[in-house]
Amino acid sequence: MSQMVKVVKSKYTFEETVERLKEKTKELGWNVIGEHDLAGKVDVKLTIIEVCNKDFAKKALEKPENRWISAFMPCHFSVVENPDGVYVYCMNMGLFARMIPSELGEILSEVSKVDEEIVGSIA
């Protein structure tokens, strides 16, 4: 199961990591649709950033038989401060895409490339 989650150590502070992820998301034509600061609720410095692209979402949800994928939407990036640094956790969309047949898998494969660029901005 650990392969389903991508872990990237950031070379930036917590705040810089959050900002860089949001900036890269926008630069790639995606939208930050939510940001949740959970530090006060879980006693860990943790922010979850939700991102989406309406064109990818529309293509993925076009067919009723593919709408189960909505349970995995939007894409999430968790920024967490650990004792040894700041980490970003997200779904390994590339691996997930390989498990999904047909055109939906192809769409998710394209999403995985965007996810890679977003997390690559802090590594």
PDB file of C-alpha atoms in Angstrom:
ATOM      1  CA  MET A   1       0.000   0.000   0.000  1.00  0.00           C
ATOM      2  CA  SER A   2       2.916   2.353   0.637  1.00  0.00           C
ATOM      3  CA  GLN A   3       3.528   2.407  -3.120  1.00  0.00           C
ATOM      4  CA  MET A   4       0.141   4.085  -3.603  1.00  0.00           C
ATOM      5  CA  VAL A   5       1.378   7.190  -1.780  1.00  0.00           C
ATOM      6  CA  LYS A   6       4.167   9.322  -3.195  1.00  0.00           C
ATOM      7  CA  VAL A   7       6.435  10.962  -0.609  1.00  0.00           C
ATOM      8  CA  VAL A   8       8.641  13.924  -1.515  1.00  0.00           C
ATOM      9  CA  LYS A   9      10.892  15.773   0.929  1.00  0.00           C
ATOM     10  CA  SER A  10      10.780  19.505   0.346  1.00  0.00           C
ATOM     11  CA  LYS A  11      13.905  21.640   0.276  1.00  0.00           C
ATOM     12  CA  TYR A  12      11.836  24.593   1.520  1.00  0.00           C
ATOM     13  CA  THR A  13      10.202  25.662   4.752  1.00  0.00           C
ATOM     14  CA  PHE A  14       6.640  24.594   5.444  1.00  0.00           C
ATOM     15  CA  GLU A  15       5.152  27.926   4.352  1.00  0.00           C
ATOM     16  CA  GLU A  16       7.337  28.135   1.239  1.00  0.00           C
ATOM     17  CA  THR A  17       6.376  24.585   0.286  1.00  0.00           C
ATOM     18  CA  VAL A  18       2.662  25.379   0.498  1.00  0.00           C
ATOM     19  CA  GLU A  19       3.102  28.525  -1.596  1.00  0.00           C
ATOM     20  CA  ARG A  20       5.303  26.858  -4.220  1.00  0.00           C
ATOM     21  CA  LEU A  21       2.820  24.016  -4.681  1.00  0.00           C
ATOM     22  CA  LYS A  22      -0.025  26.492  -5.173  1.00  0.00           C
ATOM     23  CA  GLU A  23       2.011  28.636  -7.578  1.00  0.00           C
ATOM     24  CA  LYS A  24       3.058  25.627  -9.672  1.00  0.00           C
ATOM     25  CA  THR A  25      -0.536  24.387  -9.772  1.00  0.00           C
ATOM     26  CA  LYS A  26      -1.720  27.711 -11.179  1.00  0.00           C
ATOM     27  CA  GLU A  27       1.236  27.930 -13.564  1.00  0.00           C
ATOM     28  CA  LEU A  28       0.179  24.573 -15.057  1.00  0.00           C
ATOM     29  CA  GLY A  29      -3.376  25.800 -15.654  1.00  0.00           C
ATOM     30  CA  TRP A  30      -4.921  23.971 -12.730  1.00  0.00           C
ATOM     31  CA  ASN A  31      -6.926  25.486  -9.890  1.00  0.00           C
ATOM     32  CA  VAL A  32      -6.407  25.362  -6.153  1.00  0.00           C
ATOM     33  CA  ILE A  33      -9.957  24.690  -5.011  1.00  0.00           C
ATOM     34  CA  GLY A  34      -9.277  24.155  -1.338  1.00  0.00           C
ATOM     35  CA  GLU A  35      -6.682  24.622   1.338  1.00  0.00           C
ATOM     36  CA  HIS A  36      -7.119  23.156   4.793  1.00  0.00           C
ATOM     37  CA  ASP A  37      -4.854  24.100   7.688  1.00  0.00           C
ATOM     38  CA  LEU A  38      -5.317  21.216  10.117  1.00  0.00           C
ATOM     39  CA  ALA A  39      -2.576  22.097  12.607  1.00  0.00           C
ATOM     40  CA  GLY A  40      -5.053  23.264  15.249  1.00  0.00           C
ATOM     41  CA  LYS A  41      -7.107  20.109  14.900  1.00  0.00           C
ATOM     42  CA  VAL A  42      -4.456  17.374  14.803  1.00  0.00           C
ATOM     43  CA  ASP A  43      -1.515  18.959  16.675  1.00  0.00           C
ATOM     44  CA  VAL A  44       0.739  18.435  13.653  1.00  0.00           C
ATOM     45  CA  LYS A  45       1.737  21.171  11.219  1.00  0.00           C
ATOM     46  CA  LEU A  46      -0.360  19.960   8.297  1.00  0.00           C
ATOM     47  CA  THR A  47      -1.981  21.660   5.322  1.00  0.00           C
ATOM     48  CA  ILE A  48      -3.950  19.841   2.649  1.00  0.00           C
ATOM     49  CA  ILE A  49      -4.104  21.479  -0.773  1.00  0.00           C
ATOM     50  CA  GLU A  50      -6.862  20.371  -3.159  1.00  0.00           C
ATOM     51  CA  VAL A  51      -6.326  20.941  -6.874  1.00  0.00           C
ATOM     52  CA  CYS A  52      -8.428  20.282  -9.946  1.00  0.00           C
ATOM     53  CA  ASN A  53      -8.584  20.923 -13.665  1.00  0.00           C
ATOM     54  CA  LYS A  54     -12.094  21.182 -15.081  1.00  0.00           C
ATOM     55  CA  ASP A  55     -11.104  19.775 -18.480  1.00  0.00           C
ATOM     56  CA  PHE A  56      -9.575  16.605 -16.996  1.00  0.00           C
ATOM     57  CA  ALA A  57     -12.471  16.273 -14.550  1.00  0.00           C
ATOM     58  CA  LYS A  58     -15.043  16.634 -17.311  1.00  0.00           C
ATOM     59  CA  LYS A  59     -13.337  13.988 -19.469  1.00  0.00           C
ATOM     60  CA  ALA A  60     -13.024  11.610 -16.530  1.00  0.00           C
ATOM     61  CA  LEU A  61     -16.676  11.983 -15.521  1.00  0.00           C
ATOM     62  CA  GLU A  62     -18.228  12.020 -18.996  1.00  0.00           C
ATOM     63  CA  LYS A  63     -19.264   8.390 -18.946  1.00  0.00           C
ATOM     64  CA  PRO A  64     -21.532   7.270 -16.092  1.00  0.00           C
ATOM     65  CA  GLU A  65     -19.549   4.037 -15.659  1.00  0.00           C
ATOM     66  CA  ASN A  66     -16.433   6.109 -14.829  1.00  0.00           C
ATOM     67  CA  ARG A  67     -18.024   8.359 -12.223  1.00  0.00           C
ATOM     68  CA  TRP A  68     -16.724   6.219  -9.371  1.00  0.00           C
ATOM     69  CA  ILE A  69     -13.463   8.106  -9.887  1.00  0.00           C
ATOM     70  CA  SER A  70     -15.137  11.113  -8.238  1.00  0.00           C
ATOM     71  CA  ALA A  71     -14.337   9.450  -4.895  1.00  0.00           C
ATOM     72  CA  PHE A  72     -10.681  10.297  -5.604  1.00  0.00           C
ATOM     73  CA  MET A  73     -11.314  13.890  -6.675  1.00  0.00           C
ATOM     74  CA  PRO A  74      -9.953  16.481  -6.324  1.00  0.00           C
ATOM     75  CA  CYS A  75      -6.232  15.708  -6.245  1.00  0.00           C
ATOM     76  CA  HIS A  76      -4.750  16.248  -2.777  1.00  0.00           C
ATOM     77  CA  PHE A  77      -1.289  17.274  -1.663  1.00  0.00           C
ATOM     78  CA  SER A  78      -0.607  17.011   2.074  1.00  0.00           C
ATOM     79  CA  VAL A  79       2.196  19.199   3.372  1.00  0.00           C
ATOM     80  CA  VAL A  80       3.456  17.925   6.725  1.00  0.00           C
ATOM     81  CA  GLU A  81       6.227  19.087   9.010  1.00  0.00           C
ATOM     82  CA  ASN A  82       8.133  16.088  10.378  1.00  0.00           C
ATOM     83  CA  PRO A  83      11.061  16.173  12.812  1.00  0.00           C
ATOM     84  CA  ASP A  84      13.522  15.809   9.912  1.00  0.00           C
ATOM     85  CA  GLY A  85      11.896  18.273   7.510  1.00  0.00           C
ATOM     86  CA  VAL A  86       8.861  19.126   5.435  1.00  0.00           C
ATOM     87  CA  TYR A  87       7.246  16.396   3.340  1.00  0.00           C
ATOM     88  CA  VAL A  88       4.574  16.329   0.670  1.00  0.00           C
ATOM     89  CA  TYR A  89       2.354  13.272   0.376  1.00  0.00           C
ATOM     90  CA  CYS A  90       0.057  12.586  -2.553  1.00  0.00           C
ATOM     91  CA  MET A  91      -1.509   9.686  -4.379  1.00  0.00           C
ATOM     92  CA  ASN A  92       0.833   7.894  -6.757  1.00  0.00           C
ATOM     93  CA  MET A  93      -1.418   8.663  -9.708  1.00  0.00           C
ATOM     94  CA  GLY A  94       0.915   6.981 -12.203  1.00  0.00           C
ATOM     95  CA  LEU A  95       0.593   3.644 -10.402  1.00  0.00           C
ATOM     96  CA  PHE A  96      -3.137   4.138  -9.936  1.00  0.00           C
ATOM     97  CA  ALA A  97      -3.555   4.941 -13.643  1.00  0.00           C
ATOM     98  CA  ARG A  98      -1.936   1.624 -14.597  1.00  0.00           C
ATOM     99  CA  MET A  99      -4.583  -0.204 -12.573  1.00  0.00           C
ATOM    100  CA  ILE A 100      -7.455   1.459 -14.460  1.00  0.00           C
ATOM    101  CA  PRO A 101      -8.361   0.137 -17.902  1.00  0.00           C
ATOM    102  CA  SER A 102      -9.135   2.074 -21.055  1.00  0.00           C
ATOM    103  CA  GLU A 103      -9.444   5.779 -21.600  1.00  0.00           C
ATOM    104  CA  LEU A 104      -9.947   6.586 -17.911  1.00  0.00           C
ATOM    105  CA  GLY A 105      -6.515   5.124 -17.210  1.00  0.00           C
ATOM    106  CA  GLU A 106      -5.099   7.283 -20.016  1.00  0.00           C
ATOM    107  CA  ILE A 107      -6.682  10.414 -18.495  1.00  0.00           C
ATOM    108  CA  LEU A 108      -5.253   9.554 -15.075  1.00  0.00           C
ATOM    109  CA  SER A 109      -1.873   8.971 -16.668  1.00  0.00           C
ATOM    110  CA  GLU A 110      -1.971  12.549 -17.958  1.00  0.00           C
ATOM    111  CA  VAL A 111      -3.000  13.767 -14.501  1.00  0.00           C
ATOM    112  CA  SER A 112      -0.014  11.906 -13.037  1.00  0.00           C
ATOM    113  CA  LYS A 113       2.336  13.943 -15.242  1.00  0.00           C
ATOM    114  CA  VAL A 114       0.884  17.153 -13.818  1.00  0.00           C
ATOM    115  CA  ASP A 115       1.146  15.815 -10.283  1.00  0.00           C
ATOM    116  CA  GLU A 116       4.816  15.023 -10.921  1.00  0.00           C
ATOM    117  CA  GLU A 117       5.460  18.592 -12.057  1.00  0.00           C
ATOM    118  CA  ILE A 118       3.681  20.027  -9.050  1.00  0.00           C
ATOM    119  CA  VAL A 119       5.621  17.995  -6.475  1.00  0.00           C
ATOM    120  CA  GLY A 120       8.791  18.375  -8.512  1.00  0.00           C
ATOM    121  CA  SER A 121       8.635  22.105  -7.807  1.00  0.00           C
ATOM    122  CA  ILE A 122       9.621  21.559  -4.163  1.00  0.00           C
ATOM    123  CA  ALA A 123      12.146  18.716  -4.436  1.00  0.00           C
TER     124      ALA A 123
END
